[in-house]
mmCIF file of C-alpha atoms in Angstrom:
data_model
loop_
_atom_site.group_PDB
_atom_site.id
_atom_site.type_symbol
_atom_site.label_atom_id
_atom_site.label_comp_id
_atom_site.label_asym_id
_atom_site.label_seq_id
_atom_site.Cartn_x
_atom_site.Cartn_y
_atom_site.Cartn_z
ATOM 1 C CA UNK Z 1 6.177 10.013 -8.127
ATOM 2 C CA UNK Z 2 3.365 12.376 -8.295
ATOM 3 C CA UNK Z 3 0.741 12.869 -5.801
ATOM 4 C CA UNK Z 4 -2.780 13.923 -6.758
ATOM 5 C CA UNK Z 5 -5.552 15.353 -3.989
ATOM 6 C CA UNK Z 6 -9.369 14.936 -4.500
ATOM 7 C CA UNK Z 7 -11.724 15.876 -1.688
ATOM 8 C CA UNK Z 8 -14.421 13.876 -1.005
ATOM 9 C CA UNK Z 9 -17.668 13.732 1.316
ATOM 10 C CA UNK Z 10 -16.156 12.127 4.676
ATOM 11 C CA UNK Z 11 -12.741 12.522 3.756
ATOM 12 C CA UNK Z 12 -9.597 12.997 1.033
ATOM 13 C CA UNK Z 13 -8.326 10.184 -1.656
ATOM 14 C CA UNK Z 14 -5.179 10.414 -2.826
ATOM 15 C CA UNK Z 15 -4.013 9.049 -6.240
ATOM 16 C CA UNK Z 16 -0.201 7.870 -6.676
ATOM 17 C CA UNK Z 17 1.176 8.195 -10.035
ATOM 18 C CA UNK Z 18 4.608 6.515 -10.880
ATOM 19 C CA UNK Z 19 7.548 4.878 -8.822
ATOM 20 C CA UNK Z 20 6.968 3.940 -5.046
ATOM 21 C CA UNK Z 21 10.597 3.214 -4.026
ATOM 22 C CA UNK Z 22 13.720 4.102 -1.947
ATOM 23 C CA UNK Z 23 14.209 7.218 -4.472
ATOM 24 C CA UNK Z 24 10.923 8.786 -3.703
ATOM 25 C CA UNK Z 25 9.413 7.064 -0.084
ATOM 26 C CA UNK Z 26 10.345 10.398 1.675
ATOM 27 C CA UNK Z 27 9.438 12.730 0.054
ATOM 28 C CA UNK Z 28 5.647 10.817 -0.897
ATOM 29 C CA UNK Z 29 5.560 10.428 2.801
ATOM 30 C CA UNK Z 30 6.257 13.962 3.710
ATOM 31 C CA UNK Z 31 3.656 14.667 0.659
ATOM 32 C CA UNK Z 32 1.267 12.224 2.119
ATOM 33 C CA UNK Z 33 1.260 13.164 5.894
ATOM 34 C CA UNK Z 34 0.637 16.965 4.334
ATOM 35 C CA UNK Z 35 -2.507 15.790 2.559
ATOM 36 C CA UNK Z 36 -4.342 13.857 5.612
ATOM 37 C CA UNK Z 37 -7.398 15.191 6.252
ATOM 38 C CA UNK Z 38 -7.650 17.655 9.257
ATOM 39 C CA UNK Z 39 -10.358 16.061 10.800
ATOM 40 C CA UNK Z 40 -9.562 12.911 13.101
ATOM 41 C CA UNK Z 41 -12.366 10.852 12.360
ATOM 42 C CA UNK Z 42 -11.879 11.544 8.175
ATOM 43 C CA UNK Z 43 -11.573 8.416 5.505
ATOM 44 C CA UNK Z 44 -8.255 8.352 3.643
ATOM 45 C CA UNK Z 45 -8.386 6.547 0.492
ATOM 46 C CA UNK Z 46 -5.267 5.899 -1.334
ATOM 47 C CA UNK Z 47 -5.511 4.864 -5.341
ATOM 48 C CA UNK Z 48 -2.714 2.541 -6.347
ATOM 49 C CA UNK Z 49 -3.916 2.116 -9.593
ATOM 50 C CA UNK Z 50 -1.293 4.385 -11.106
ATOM 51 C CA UNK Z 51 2.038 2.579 -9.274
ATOM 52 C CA UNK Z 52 4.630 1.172 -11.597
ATOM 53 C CA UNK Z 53 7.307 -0.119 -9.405
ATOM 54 C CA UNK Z 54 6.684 -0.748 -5.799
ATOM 55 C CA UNK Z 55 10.288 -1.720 -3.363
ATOM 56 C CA UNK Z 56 10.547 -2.613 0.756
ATOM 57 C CA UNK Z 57 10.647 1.517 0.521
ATOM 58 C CA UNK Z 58 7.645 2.247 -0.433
ATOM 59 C CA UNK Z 59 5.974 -1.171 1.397
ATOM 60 C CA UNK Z 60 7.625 0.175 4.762
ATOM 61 C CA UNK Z 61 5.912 3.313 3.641
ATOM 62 C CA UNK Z 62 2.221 2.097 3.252
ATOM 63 C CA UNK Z 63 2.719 0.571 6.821
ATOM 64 C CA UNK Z 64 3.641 3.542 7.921
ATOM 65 C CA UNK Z 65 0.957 5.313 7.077
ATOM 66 C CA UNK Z 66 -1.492 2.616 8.084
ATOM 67 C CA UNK Z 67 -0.178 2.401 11.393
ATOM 68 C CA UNK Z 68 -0.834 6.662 11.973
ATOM 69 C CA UNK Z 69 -4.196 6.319 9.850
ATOM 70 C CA UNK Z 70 -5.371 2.974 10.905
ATOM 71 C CA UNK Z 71 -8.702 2.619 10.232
ATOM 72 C CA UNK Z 72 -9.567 5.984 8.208
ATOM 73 C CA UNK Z 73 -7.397 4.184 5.737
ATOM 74 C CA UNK Z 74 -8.347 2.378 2.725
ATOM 75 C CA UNK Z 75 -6.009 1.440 -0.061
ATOM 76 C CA UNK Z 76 -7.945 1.003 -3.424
ATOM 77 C CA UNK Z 77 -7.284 -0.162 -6.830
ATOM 78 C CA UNK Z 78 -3.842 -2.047 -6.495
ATOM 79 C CA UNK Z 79 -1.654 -2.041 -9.451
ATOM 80 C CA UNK Z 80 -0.285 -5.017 -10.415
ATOM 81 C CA UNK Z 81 3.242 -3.880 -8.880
ATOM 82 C CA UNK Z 82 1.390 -3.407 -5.474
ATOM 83 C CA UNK Z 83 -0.276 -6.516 -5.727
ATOM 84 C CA UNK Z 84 2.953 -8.550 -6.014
ATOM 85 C CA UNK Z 85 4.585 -7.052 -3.528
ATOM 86 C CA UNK Z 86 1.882 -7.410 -1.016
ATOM 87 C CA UNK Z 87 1.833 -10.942 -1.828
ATOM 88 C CA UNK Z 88 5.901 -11.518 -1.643
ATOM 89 C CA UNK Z 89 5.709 -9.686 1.529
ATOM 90 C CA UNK Z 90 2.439 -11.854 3.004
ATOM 91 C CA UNK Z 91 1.580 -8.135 3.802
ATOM 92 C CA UNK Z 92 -1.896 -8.128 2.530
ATOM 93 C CA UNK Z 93 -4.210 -9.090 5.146
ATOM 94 C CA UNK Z 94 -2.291 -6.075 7.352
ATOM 95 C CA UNK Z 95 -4.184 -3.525 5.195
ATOM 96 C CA UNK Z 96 -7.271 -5.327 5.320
ATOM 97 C CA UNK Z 97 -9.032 -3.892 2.156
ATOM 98 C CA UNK Z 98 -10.269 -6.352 -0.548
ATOM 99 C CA UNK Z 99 -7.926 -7.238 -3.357
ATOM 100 C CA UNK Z 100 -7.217 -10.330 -5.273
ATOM 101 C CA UNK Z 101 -3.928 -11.211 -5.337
ATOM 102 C CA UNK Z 102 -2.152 -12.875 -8.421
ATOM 103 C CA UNK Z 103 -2.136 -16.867 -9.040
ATOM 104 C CA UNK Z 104 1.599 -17.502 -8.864
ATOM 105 C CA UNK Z 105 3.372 -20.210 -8.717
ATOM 106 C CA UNK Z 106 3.490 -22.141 -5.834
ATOM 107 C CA UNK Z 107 5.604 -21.443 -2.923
ATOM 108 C CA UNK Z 108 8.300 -24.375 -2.608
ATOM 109 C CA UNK Z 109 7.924 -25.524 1.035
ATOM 110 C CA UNK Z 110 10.447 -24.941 3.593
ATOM 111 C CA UNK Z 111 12.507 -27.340 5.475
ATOM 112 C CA UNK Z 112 10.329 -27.420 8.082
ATOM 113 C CA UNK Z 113 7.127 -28.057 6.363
ATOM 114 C CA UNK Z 114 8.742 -30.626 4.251
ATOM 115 C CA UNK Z 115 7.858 -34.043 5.490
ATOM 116 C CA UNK Z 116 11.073 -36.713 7.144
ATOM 117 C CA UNK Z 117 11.286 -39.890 6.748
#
């Protein structure tokens, strides 16, 4: 995984490059909490454009960092790894950034949403 620093006005993005798994989530976190912006009220964007495999790791990880960045944090340009995993996970709506998730095939319903007769 390789982690790339721009500055910006208001803030820092941050562009991941490669795996985002159980390999690499501590070391990308200890990269990531390095890179935050000093100042408390600064944005964070992440770019996820350049993610090719995305496990819980590296999920657990992005909640992580949302939960100590809250709203300074915006996650933009989901790679299609990201986007499937947000979806699996029903994760999405926790980052609250737009993205448009993949049409996939429908969700078989449970046995509790099934209907008795």
């Amino acid at each position: 995984m390789q982690l790339l620093t721009e500055t910006m006005s208001g803030g820092r993005r941050l562009l991941l490059e490669g795996e985002m798994t159980v390999a690499t989530a501590k070391t990308l976190r200890d990269e990531i909490l390095a890179a935050l912006p000093p100042q408390e009220n600064a944005e964070l964007e992440i770019d996820l454009s350049g993610v090719s495999e995305i496990d819980t790791a590296g999920l657990q990880l992005m909640l992580q960092i949302k939960r100590k960045c809250g709203s300074r944090l915006r996650l933009i340009n989901h790679s299609p790894a990201v986007l499937q995993i947000f979806d699996l996970s029903r994760s999405a709506a926790h980052f609250g950034d737009p993205m448009v998730l993949p049409a996939g095939k429908a969700r078989s319903a449970g046995p509790s949403e099934r209907s008795r007769k």
